mmCIF file of C-alpha atoms and ligand atoms in Angstrom:
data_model
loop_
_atom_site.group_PDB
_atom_site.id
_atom_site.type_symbol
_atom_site.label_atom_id
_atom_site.label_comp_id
_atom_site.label_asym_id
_atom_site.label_seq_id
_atom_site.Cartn_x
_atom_site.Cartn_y
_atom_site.Cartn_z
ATOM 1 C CA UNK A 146 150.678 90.632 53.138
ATOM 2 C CA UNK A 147 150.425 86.715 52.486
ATOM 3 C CA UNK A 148 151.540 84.220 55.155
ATOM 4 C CA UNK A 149 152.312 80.637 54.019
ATOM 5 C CA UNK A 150 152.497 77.835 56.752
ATOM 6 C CA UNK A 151 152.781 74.558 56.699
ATOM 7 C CA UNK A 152 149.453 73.499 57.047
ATOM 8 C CA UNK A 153 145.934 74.602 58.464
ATOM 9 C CA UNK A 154 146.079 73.876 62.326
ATOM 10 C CA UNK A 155 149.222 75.839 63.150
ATOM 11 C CA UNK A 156 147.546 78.636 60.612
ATOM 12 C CA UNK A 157 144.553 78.381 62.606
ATOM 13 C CA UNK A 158 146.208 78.175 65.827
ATOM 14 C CA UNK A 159 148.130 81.936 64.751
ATOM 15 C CA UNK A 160 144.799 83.189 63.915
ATOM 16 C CA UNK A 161 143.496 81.968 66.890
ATOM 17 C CA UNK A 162 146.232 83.618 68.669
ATOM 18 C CA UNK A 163 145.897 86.812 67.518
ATOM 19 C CA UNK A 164 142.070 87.152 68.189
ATOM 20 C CA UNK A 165 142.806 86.044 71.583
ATOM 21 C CA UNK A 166 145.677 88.635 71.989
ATOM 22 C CA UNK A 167 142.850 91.642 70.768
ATOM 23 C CA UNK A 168 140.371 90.188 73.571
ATOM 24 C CA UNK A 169 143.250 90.482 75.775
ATOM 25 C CA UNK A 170 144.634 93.627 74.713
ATOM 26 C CA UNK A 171 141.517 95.428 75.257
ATOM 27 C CA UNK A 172 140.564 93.787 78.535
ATOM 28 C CA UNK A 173 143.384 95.802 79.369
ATOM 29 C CA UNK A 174 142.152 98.552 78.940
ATOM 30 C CA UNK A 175 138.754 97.613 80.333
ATOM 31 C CA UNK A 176 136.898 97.829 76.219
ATOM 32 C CA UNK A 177 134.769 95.787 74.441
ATOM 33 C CA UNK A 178 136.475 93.599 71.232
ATOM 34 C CA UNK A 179 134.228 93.940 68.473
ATOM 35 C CA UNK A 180 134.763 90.902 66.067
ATOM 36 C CA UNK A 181 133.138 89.778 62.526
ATOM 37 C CA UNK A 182 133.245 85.867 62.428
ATOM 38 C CA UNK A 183 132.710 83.932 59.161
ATOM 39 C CA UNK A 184 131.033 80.052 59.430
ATOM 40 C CA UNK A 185 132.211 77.668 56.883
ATOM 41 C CA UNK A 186 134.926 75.046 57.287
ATOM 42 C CA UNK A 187 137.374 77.469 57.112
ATOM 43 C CA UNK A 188 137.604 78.956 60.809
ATOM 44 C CA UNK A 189 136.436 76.125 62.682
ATOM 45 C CA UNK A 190 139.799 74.824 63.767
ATOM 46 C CA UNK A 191 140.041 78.702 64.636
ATOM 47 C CA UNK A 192 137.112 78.518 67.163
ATOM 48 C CA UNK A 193 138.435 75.078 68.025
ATOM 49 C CA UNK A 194 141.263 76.723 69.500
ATOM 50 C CA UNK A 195 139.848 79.585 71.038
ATOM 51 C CA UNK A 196 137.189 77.452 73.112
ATOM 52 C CA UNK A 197 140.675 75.475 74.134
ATOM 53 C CA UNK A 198 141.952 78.375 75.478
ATOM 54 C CA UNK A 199 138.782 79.276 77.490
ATOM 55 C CA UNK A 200 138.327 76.125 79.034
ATOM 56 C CA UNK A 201 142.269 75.407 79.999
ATOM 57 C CA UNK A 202 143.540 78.812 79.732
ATOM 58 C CA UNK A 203 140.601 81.239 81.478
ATOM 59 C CA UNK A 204 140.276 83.221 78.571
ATOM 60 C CA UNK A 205 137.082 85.145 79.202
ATOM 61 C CA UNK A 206 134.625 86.337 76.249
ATOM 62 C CA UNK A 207 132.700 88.728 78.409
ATOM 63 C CA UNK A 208 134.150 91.807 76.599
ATOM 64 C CA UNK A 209 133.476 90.201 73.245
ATOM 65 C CA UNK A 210 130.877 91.695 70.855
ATOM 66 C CA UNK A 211 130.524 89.386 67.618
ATOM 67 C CA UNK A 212 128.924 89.867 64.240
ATOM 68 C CA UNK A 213 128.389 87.440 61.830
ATOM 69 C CA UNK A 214 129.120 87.459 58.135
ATOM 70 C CA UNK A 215 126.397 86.255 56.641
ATOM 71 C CA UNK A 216 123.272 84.365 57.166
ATOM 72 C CA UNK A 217 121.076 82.478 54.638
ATOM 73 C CA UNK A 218 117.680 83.948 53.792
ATOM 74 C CA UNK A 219 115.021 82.216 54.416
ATOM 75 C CA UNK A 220 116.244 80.486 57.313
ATOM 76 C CA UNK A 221 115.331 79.595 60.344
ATOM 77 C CA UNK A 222 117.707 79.834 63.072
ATOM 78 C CA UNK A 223 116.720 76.184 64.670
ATOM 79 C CA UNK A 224 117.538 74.488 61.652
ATOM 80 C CA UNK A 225 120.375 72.310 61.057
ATOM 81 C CA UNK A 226 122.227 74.078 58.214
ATOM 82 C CA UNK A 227 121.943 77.805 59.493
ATOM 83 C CA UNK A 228 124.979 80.101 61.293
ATOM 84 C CA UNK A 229 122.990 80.051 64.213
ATOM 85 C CA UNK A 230 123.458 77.037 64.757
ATOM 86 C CA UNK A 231 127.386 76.427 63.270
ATOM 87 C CA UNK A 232 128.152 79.372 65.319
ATOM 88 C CA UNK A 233 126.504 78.001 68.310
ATOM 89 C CA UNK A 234 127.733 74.609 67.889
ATOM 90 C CA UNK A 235 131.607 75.595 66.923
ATOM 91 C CA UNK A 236 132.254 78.285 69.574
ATOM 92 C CA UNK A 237 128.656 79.968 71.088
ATOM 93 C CA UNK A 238 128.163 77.159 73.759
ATOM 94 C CA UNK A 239 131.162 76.620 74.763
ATOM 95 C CA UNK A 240 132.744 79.888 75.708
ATOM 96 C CA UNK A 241 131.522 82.391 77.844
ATOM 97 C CA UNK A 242 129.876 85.036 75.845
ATOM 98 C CA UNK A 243 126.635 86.885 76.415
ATOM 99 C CA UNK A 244 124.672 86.250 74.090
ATOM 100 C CA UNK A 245 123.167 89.491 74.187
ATOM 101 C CA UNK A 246 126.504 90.511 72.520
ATOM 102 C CA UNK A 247 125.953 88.170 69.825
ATOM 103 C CA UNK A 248 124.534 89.243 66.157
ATOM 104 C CA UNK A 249 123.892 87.032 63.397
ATOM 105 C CA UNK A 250 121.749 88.157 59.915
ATOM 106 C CA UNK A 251 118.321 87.456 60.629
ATOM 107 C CA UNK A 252 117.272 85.031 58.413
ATOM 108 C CA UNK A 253 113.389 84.570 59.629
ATOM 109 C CA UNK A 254 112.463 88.604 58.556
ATOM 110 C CA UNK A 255 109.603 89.732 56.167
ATOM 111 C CA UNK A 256 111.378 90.692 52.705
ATOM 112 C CA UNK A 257 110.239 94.212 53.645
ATOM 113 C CA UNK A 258 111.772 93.712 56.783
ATOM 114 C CA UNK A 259 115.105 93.221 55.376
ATOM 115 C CA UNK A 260 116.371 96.567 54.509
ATOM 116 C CA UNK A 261 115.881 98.205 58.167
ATOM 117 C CA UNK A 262 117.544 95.527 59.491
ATOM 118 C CA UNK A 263 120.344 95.901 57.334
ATOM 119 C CA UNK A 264 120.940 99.619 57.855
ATOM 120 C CA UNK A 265 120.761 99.115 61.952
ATOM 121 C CA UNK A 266 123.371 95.970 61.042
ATOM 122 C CA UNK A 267 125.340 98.581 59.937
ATOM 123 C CA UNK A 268 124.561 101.032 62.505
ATOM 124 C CA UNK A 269 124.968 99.179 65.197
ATOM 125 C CA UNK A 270 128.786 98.236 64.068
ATOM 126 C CA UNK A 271 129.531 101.801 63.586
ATOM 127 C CA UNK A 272 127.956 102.733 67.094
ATOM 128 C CA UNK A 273 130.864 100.474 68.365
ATOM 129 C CA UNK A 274 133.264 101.960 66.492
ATOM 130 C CA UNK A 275 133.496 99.564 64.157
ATOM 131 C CA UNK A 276 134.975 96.335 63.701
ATOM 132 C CA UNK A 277 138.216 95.358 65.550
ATOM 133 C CA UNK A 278 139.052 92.717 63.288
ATOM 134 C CA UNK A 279 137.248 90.324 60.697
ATOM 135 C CA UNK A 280 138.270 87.119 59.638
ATOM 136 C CA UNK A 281 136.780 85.709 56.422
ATOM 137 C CA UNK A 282 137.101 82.663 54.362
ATOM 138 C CA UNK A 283 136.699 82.517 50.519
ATOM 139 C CA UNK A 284 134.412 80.801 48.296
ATOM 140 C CA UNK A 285 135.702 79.395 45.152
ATOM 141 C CA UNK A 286 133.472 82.270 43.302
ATOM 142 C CA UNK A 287 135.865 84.310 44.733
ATOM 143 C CA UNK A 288 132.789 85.695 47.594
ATOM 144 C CA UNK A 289 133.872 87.177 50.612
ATOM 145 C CA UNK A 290 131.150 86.694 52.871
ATOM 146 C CA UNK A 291 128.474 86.283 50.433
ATOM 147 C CA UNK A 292 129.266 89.358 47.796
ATOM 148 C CA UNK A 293 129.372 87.436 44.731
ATOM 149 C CA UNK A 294 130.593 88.349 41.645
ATOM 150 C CA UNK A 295 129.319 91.176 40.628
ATOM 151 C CA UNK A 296 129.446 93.147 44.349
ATOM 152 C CA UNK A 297 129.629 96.668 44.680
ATOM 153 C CA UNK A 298 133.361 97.866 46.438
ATOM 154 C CA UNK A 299 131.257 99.978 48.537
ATOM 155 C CA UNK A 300 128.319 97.661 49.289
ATOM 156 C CA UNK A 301 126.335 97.491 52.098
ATOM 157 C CA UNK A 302 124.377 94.695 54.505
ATOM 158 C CA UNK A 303 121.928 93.577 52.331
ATOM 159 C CA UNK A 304 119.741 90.587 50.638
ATOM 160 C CA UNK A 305 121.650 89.184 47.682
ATOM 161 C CA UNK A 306 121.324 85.901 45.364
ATOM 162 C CA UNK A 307 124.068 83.261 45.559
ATOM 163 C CA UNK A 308 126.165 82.450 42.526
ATOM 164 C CA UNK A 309 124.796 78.777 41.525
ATOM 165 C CA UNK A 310 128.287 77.620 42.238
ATOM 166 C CA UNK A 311 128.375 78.507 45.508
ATOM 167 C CA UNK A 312 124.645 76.631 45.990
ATOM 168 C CA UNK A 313 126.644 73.405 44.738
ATOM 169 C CA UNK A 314 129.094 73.745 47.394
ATOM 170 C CA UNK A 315 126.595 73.647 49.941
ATOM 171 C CA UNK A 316 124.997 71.573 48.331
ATOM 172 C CA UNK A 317 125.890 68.557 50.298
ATOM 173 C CA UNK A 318 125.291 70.202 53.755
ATOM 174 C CA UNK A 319 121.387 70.559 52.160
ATOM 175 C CA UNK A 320 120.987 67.111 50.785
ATOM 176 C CA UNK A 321 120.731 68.283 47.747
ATOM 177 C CA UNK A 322 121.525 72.026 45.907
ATOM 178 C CA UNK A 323 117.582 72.302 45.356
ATOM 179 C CA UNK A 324 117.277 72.662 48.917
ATOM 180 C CA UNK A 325 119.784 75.410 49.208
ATOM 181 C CA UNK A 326 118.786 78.779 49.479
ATOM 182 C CA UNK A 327 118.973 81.153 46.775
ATOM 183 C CA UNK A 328 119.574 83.842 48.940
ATOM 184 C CA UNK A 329 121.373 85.221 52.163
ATOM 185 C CA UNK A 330 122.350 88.440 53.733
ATOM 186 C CA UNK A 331 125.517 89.454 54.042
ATOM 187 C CA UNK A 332 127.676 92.454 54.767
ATOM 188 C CA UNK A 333 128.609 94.121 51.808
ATOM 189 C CA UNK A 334 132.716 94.656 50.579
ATOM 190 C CA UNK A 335 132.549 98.767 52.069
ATOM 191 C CA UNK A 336 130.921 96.535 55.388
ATOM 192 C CA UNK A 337 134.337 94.276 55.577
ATOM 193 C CA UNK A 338 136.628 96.918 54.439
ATOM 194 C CA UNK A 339 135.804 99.247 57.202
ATOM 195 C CA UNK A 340 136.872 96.794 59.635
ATOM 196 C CA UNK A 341 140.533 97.877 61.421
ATOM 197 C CA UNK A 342 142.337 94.490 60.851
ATOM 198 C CA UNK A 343 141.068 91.596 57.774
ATOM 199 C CA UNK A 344 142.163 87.891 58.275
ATOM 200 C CA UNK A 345 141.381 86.140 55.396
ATOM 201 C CA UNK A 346 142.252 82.164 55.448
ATOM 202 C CA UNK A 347 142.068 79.713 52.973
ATOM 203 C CA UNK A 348 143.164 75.983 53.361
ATOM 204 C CA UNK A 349 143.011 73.186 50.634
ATOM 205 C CA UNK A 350 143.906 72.426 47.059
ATOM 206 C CA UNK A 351 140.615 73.474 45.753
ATOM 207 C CA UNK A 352 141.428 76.938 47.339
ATOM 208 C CA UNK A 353 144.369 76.976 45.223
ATOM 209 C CA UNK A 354 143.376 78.902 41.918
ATOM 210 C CA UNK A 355 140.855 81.516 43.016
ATOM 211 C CA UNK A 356 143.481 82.254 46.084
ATOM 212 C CA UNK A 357 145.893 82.950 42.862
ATOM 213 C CA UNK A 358 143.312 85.273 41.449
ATOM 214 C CA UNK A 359 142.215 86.806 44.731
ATOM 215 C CA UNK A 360 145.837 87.774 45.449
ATOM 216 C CA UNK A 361 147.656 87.965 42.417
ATOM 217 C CA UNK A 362 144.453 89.049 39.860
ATOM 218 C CA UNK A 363 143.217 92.213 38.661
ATOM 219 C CA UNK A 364 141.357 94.127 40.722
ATOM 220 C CA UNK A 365 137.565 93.452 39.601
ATOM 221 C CA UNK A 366 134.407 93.222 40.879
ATOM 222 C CA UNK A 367 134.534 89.310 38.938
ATOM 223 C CA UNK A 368 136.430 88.153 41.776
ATOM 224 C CA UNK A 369 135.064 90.143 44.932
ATOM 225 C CA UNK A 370 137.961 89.090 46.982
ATOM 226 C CA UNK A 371 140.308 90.870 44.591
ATOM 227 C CA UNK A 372 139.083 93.849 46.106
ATOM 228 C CA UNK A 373 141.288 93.466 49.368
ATOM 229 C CA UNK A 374 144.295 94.059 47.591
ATOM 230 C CA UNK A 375 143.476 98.148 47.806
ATOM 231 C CA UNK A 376 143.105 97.088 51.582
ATOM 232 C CA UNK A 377 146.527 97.932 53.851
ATOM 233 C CA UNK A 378 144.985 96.260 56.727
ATOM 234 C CA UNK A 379 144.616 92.666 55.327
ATOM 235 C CA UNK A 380 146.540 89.482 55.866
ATOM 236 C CA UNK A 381 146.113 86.461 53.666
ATOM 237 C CA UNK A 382 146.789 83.397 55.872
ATOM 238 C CA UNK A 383 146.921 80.370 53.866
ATOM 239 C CA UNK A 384 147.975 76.979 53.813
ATOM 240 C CA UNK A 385 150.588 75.652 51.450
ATOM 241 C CA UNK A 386 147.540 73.915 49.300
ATOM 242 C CA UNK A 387 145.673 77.028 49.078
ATOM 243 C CA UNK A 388 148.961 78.978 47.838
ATOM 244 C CA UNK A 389 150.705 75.970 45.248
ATOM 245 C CA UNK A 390 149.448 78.153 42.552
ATOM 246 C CA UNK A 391 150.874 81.661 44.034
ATOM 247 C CA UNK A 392 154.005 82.593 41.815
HETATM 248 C C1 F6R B 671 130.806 82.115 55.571
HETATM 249 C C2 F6R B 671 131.138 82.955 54.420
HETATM 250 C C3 F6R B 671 131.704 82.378 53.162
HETATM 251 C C4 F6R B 671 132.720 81.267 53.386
HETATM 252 C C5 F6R B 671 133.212 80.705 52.061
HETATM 253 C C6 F6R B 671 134.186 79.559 52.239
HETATM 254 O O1 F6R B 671 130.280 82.889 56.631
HETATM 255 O O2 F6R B 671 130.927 84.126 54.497
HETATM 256 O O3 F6R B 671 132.294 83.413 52.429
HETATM 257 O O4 F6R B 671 133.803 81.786 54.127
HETATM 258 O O5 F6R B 671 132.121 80.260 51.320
HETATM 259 O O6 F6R B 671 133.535 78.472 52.829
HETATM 260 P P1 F6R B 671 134.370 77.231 53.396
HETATM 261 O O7 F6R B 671 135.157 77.749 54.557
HETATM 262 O O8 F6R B 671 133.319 76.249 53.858
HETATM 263 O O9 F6R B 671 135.221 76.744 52.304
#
């Protein structure tokens, strides 16, 4: 299903809303929330909210198990640009999770580190039953998390190269698309799928025409995101920039 509002803070605020509601639902019943989180500027307002609610409304992140998307390889995790740090800065520090309950792509590994630490990324998901819900963004390549075109439907964690459109987007958080990464590791499209309940939000004009194909296209691996329209258990929640071009 697609949901339309007005614009992206009361989107946000409804995502926001029903992440809290999970943590809620399953303090309940006295079980961890297992979450997959996306960075980007997407979500922030998203976290915004949520570390609103924490400090006026008490709601506790002690039962909250995250995983991250996506990390950028190399990378180290004390360095301005990398999730460990947008994470940290946009909802980490200000909320009260442990962060022993916190996993982010390692982006300081050997290269022949990388594929046991993807398999036990996957492992350790499936060990807690998998993911409760994942929220994503989109990149104008159509990526979901970083599967660019090209991505396997059933792919893995793993090490992949970014599309060079996707380095110019970042470009500007790097000073420059030289000094983006060519790689990252990211969950794969089977990684996402698996998860019980898939958010994906998308704000802004530029959003506009690969939110048309995403949701609207054919199904092909060209545009990644196409992929969730075999999934039952995903909501598009856009803004009405991102869907002007939806017919
Ligand atoms: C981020 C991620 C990416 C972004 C996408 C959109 O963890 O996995 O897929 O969601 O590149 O980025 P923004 O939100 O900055 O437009």
């Amino acid at each position: 299903p697609v949901s339309v509002y007005e614009n992206a803070q009361i989107a946000s605020l409804k995502v926001a809303d029903r992440i809290a509601n999970l943590i809620k639902r399953k303090q309940d019943r006295e079980e961890m929330a297992v979450l997959g989180l996306a960075t980007g500027a997407t979500p922030v307002q998203v976290y915004e909210e949520l570390v609103r609610r924490h400090k006026e409304d008490g709601l506790s992140f002690q039962n909250v198990i995250t995983f991250n998307l996506d990390e950028y390889y190399p990378m180290n995790p004390e360095s301005r640009q990398s999730y460990v740090t947008f994470m940290n800065e946009n909802l980490f520090d200000h909320i009260d999770i442990k962060k022993e309950n916190i996993h982010i792509p390692d982006g300081t590994l050997e290269k022949e580190e990388i594929a046991d630490f993807c398999i036990d990324y996957e492992n350790q998901i499936e060990a807690l039953g998998g993911l409760d819900l994942q929220i994503l963004g989109i990149g104008r390549t159509g990526h979901i998390g970083f599967n660019e075109p090209g991505s396997a439907p059933n792919s893995g964690t793993r090490l992949v190269t970014l599309d060079d459109l996707t380095r110019r987007d970042a470009s500007r958080d790097f000073g420059g698309k030289e000094n983006v990464p060519t790689k990252a590791i990211t969950m794969g499209i089977g990684t996402i799928f698996k998860a019980k309940e898939i958010i994906l939000m998308a704000w802004n004009r530029k959003k506009a025409s690969i939110i048309k194909k995403a949701v609207e296209g054919e199904i092909s691996g060209e545009v990644p995101a196409t992929y969730l329209q075999l999934s039952d258990n995903t909501e598009f929640v856009l803004d009405h920039d991102a869907a002007a071009e939806l017919t």
